[in-house]
Structure formats: structure tokens, C-alpha cells
């Protein structure tokens, strides 16, 4: 339920990104050339607009997975998100907080894995951006 809530709250950003990507791409020379050659609107959308507009969404989605993991862990740590029987890094950090003086590894390892996961998804998004960016080729 937490992830569904985060996705529902972030959809306006995704739609705004898709709209700006379509507006930028529809003025490109290859779209104008396809229109001048008599291509139908559906062919232009399917062959030219859609493949070139999905790359920014893929990059954004990859980066947002890391953000969603961090947000879920934060909400679970605060007691708002997932509850006890479910395994979550936020719950593990919250439980280990009580024993931080006796055994700090109960907080250190969940925090380390959480940070590693979030940074990995952000770096994966950046790598996809570099691979799909036509200006860098």
C-alpha cells in the first residue's frame, strides 16, 4: 500500500515529463520529414515519438525506484509505513535503534544495505541515461 501511494502521488511528474518529451520530439527534423513524406499520424507516433519519448521515462523510473525504496524505509522507520511481520530495512533500523549501544551492527548493516540499494538504482539510472542519450554519441 505504501508503494502504491508513492506511485499515485508521483504520477503528475511522470505525465509532465512525458508531455515535455513529446513536445520537444514532435518538432524534430525526422518527425517533420516523416510528416512531409506522407506518414500517417499513428505511424509517426509509433515509430518516431514513442521510442524517443520513452527513454526519459525509463531513466526517471529507474531513479525513482531508489527514491521509493528510501521513502518506504523512512516511513517504516517512523512507524507510518509497513508493520512488524513484514521485512523492511526501515523496520530493521527501527528495531536495532534500541540496541545501538550494545550491538551497533544491528543498525549499521540495514543502513549500509539501504544506502547501497538506493545509490545503485540512482547510478543505474545515470548509466541508462548515458547509454540512451543521443547527444553523447
Tab-separated table of C-alpha atoms in Angstrom:
chain	number	residue	atom	x	y	z
A	1	UNK	CA	0.000	0.000	0.000
A	2	UNK	CA	2.922	2.336	0.725
A	3	UNK	CA	4.427	1.857	-2.740
A	4	UNK	CA	1.034	2.302	-4.421
A	5	UNK	CA	0.592	5.564	-2.531
A	6	UNK	CA	4.039	6.783	-3.587
A	7	UNK	CA	3.358	5.880	-7.223
A	8	UNK	CA	-0.040	7.595	-7.217
A	9	UNK	CA	1.477	10.742	-5.728
A	10	UNK	CA	4.297	10.840	-8.273
A	11	UNK	CA	2.284	10.302	-11.454
A	12	UNK	CA	1.892	14.039	-12.216
A	13	UNK	CA	5.668	14.328	-12.504
A	14	UNK	CA	5.755	11.372	-14.900
A	15	UNK	CA	2.984	12.837	-17.035
A	16	UNK	CA	4.669	16.250	-17.125
A	17	UNK	CA	7.939	14.595	-18.166
A	18	UNK	CA	6.199	12.648	-20.932
A	19	UNK	CA	4.392	15.760	-22.174
A	20	UNK	CA	7.571	17.832	-22.333
A	21	UNK	CA	9.369	14.986	-24.074
A	22	UNK	CA	6.630	14.709	-26.710
A	23	UNK	CA	6.552	18.471	-27.245
A	24	UNK	CA	10.319	18.527	-27.770
A	25	UNK	CA	10.365	15.470	-30.026
A	26	UNK	CA	7.452	16.422	-32.288
A	27	UNK	CA	9.408	19.406	-33.578
A	28	UNK	CA	12.452	17.280	-34.504
A	29	UNK	CA	13.575	17.145	-38.127
A	30	UNK	CA	12.921	13.436	-38.570
A	31	UNK	CA	9.291	13.862	-37.464
A	32	UNK	CA	8.826	16.768	-39.842
A	33	UNK	CA	10.443	14.710	-42.627
A	34	UNK	CA	8.144	11.770	-41.934
A	35	UNK	CA	5.148	14.091	-41.998
A	36	UNK	CA	6.356	15.626	-45.298
A	37	UNK	CA	6.707	12.136	-46.816
A	38	UNK	CA	3.065	11.475	-46.031
A	39	UNK	CA	3.357	9.198	-42.993
A	40	UNK	CA	0.163	8.788	-41.026
A	41	UNK	CA	-0.186	10.197	-37.536
A	42	UNK	CA	-0.276	6.742	-35.966
A	43	UNK	CA	2.928	5.743	-37.774
A	44	UNK	CA	4.694	8.914	-36.621
A	45	UNK	CA	3.566	8.304	-33.056
A	46	UNK	CA	4.536	4.611	-33.016
A	47	UNK	CA	7.790	4.801	-34.980
A	48	UNK	CA	9.194	8.194	-34.042
A	49	UNK	CA	7.598	9.791	-30.994
A	50	UNK	CA	7.093	6.799	-28.704
A	51	UNK	CA	10.603	5.277	-28.902
A	52	UNK	CA	12.242	8.663	-28.407
A	53	UNK	CA	9.944	9.717	-25.573
A	54	UNK	CA	10.184	6.525	-23.540
A	55	UNK	CA	13.912	6.901	-22.835
A	56	UNK	CA	13.452	9.795	-20.350
A	57	UNK	CA	10.630	7.883	-18.645
A	58	UNK	CA	12.793	4.776	-18.311
A	59	UNK	CA	15.580	6.824	-16.771
A	60	UNK	CA	13.202	8.585	-14.388
A	61	UNK	CA	11.558	5.297	-13.383
A	62	UNK	CA	14.909	3.691	-12.608
A	63	UNK	CA	15.976	6.601	-10.440
A	64	UNK	CA	12.575	6.702	-8.723
A	65	UNK	CA	12.862	3.035	-7.685
A	66	UNK	CA	15.756	4.076	-5.447
A	67	UNK	CA	13.750	7.004	-4.132
A	68	UNK	CA	10.762	4.770	-3.417
A	69	UNK	CA	12.968	2.320	-1.504
A	70	UNK	CA	14.312	5.173	0.610
A	71	UNK	CA	10.850	6.644	1.174
A	72	UNK	CA	9.406	3.265	2.183
A	73	UNK	CA	12.262	2.676	4.617
A	74	UNK	CA	11.812	6.142	6.081
A	75	UNK	CA	8.076	5.694	6.539
A	76	UNK	CA	8.580	2.238	8.064
A	77	UNK	CA	11.230	3.606	10.414
A	78	UNK	CA	8.817	6.294	11.578
A	79	UNK	CA	6.068	3.705	12.096
A	80	UNK	CA	3.809	5.051	9.364
A	81	UNK	CA	4.653	2.527	6.640
A	82	UNK	CA	4.942	-1.235	6.899
A	83	UNK	CA	4.305	-3.013	10.182
A	84	UNK	CA	6.196	-5.707	12.101
A	85	UNK	CA	5.661	-9.073	10.368
A	86	UNK	CA	6.836	-7.608	7.051
A	87	UNK	CA	10.583	-7.425	6.422
A	88	UNK	CA	11.796	-3.912	5.675
A	89	UNK	CA	15.050	-2.046	6.139
A	90	UNK	CA	13.181	0.730	7.934
A	91	UNK	CA	11.732	-1.757	10.427
A	92	UNK	CA	15.151	-3.355	10.919
A	93	UNK	CA	16.738	0.021	11.598
A	94	UNK	CA	13.920	0.950	13.967
A	95	UNK	CA	14.332	-2.310	15.927
A	96	UNK	CA	18.114	-2.007	16.009
A	97	UNK	CA	17.897	1.553	17.295
A	98	UNK	CA	17.045	0.242	20.761
A	99	UNK	CA	20.262	-1.798	20.897
A	100	UNK	CA	22.622	0.637	19.191
A	101	UNK	CA	24.918	0.951	22.218
A	102	UNK	CA	25.174	-2.778	22.825
A	103	UNK	CA	25.332	-4.025	19.244
A	104	UNK	CA	25.663	-1.238	16.679
A	105	UNK	CA	25.803	-3.738	13.819
A	106	UNK	CA	22.008	-4.126	14.115
A	107	UNK	CA	21.693	-0.567	12.786
A	108	UNK	CA	24.827	-0.394	10.655
A	109	UNK	CA	24.106	-3.276	8.282
A	110	UNK	CA	20.497	-2.374	7.396
A	111	UNK	CA	21.587	1.245	6.878
A	112	UNK	CA	24.513	0.160	4.710
A	113	UNK	CA	22.324	-2.082	2.561
A	114	UNK	CA	19.664	0.609	2.241
A	115	UNK	CA	22.186	3.221	1.130
A	116	UNK	CA	23.781	0.728	-1.275
A	117	UNK	CA	20.432	-0.134	-2.853
A	118	UNK	CA	19.381	3.495	-3.277
A	119	UNK	CA	22.740	4.556	-4.727
A	120	UNK	CA	22.757	1.520	-7.039
A	121	UNK	CA	19.408	2.420	-8.576
A	122	UNK	CA	20.418	6.059	-8.992
A	123	UNK	CA	23.680	5.013	-10.662
A	124	UNK	CA	21.796	2.548	-12.877
A	125	UNK	CA	19.511	5.374	-13.980
A	126	UNK	CA	22.507	7.554	-14.778
A	127	UNK	CA	24.119	4.727	-16.762
A	128	UNK	CA	20.909	4.240	-18.752
A	129	UNK	CA	20.777	7.980	-19.382
A	130	UNK	CA	24.315	7.964	-20.741
A	131	UNK	CA	23.578	4.930	-22.909
A	132	UNK	CA	20.345	6.333	-24.380
A	133	UNK	CA	21.300	9.997	-24.729
A	134	UNK	CA	21.766	10.724	-28.442
A	135	UNK	CA	23.787	13.870	-27.723
A	136	UNK	CA	26.571	11.836	-26.080
A	137	UNK	CA	27.042	9.528	-29.087
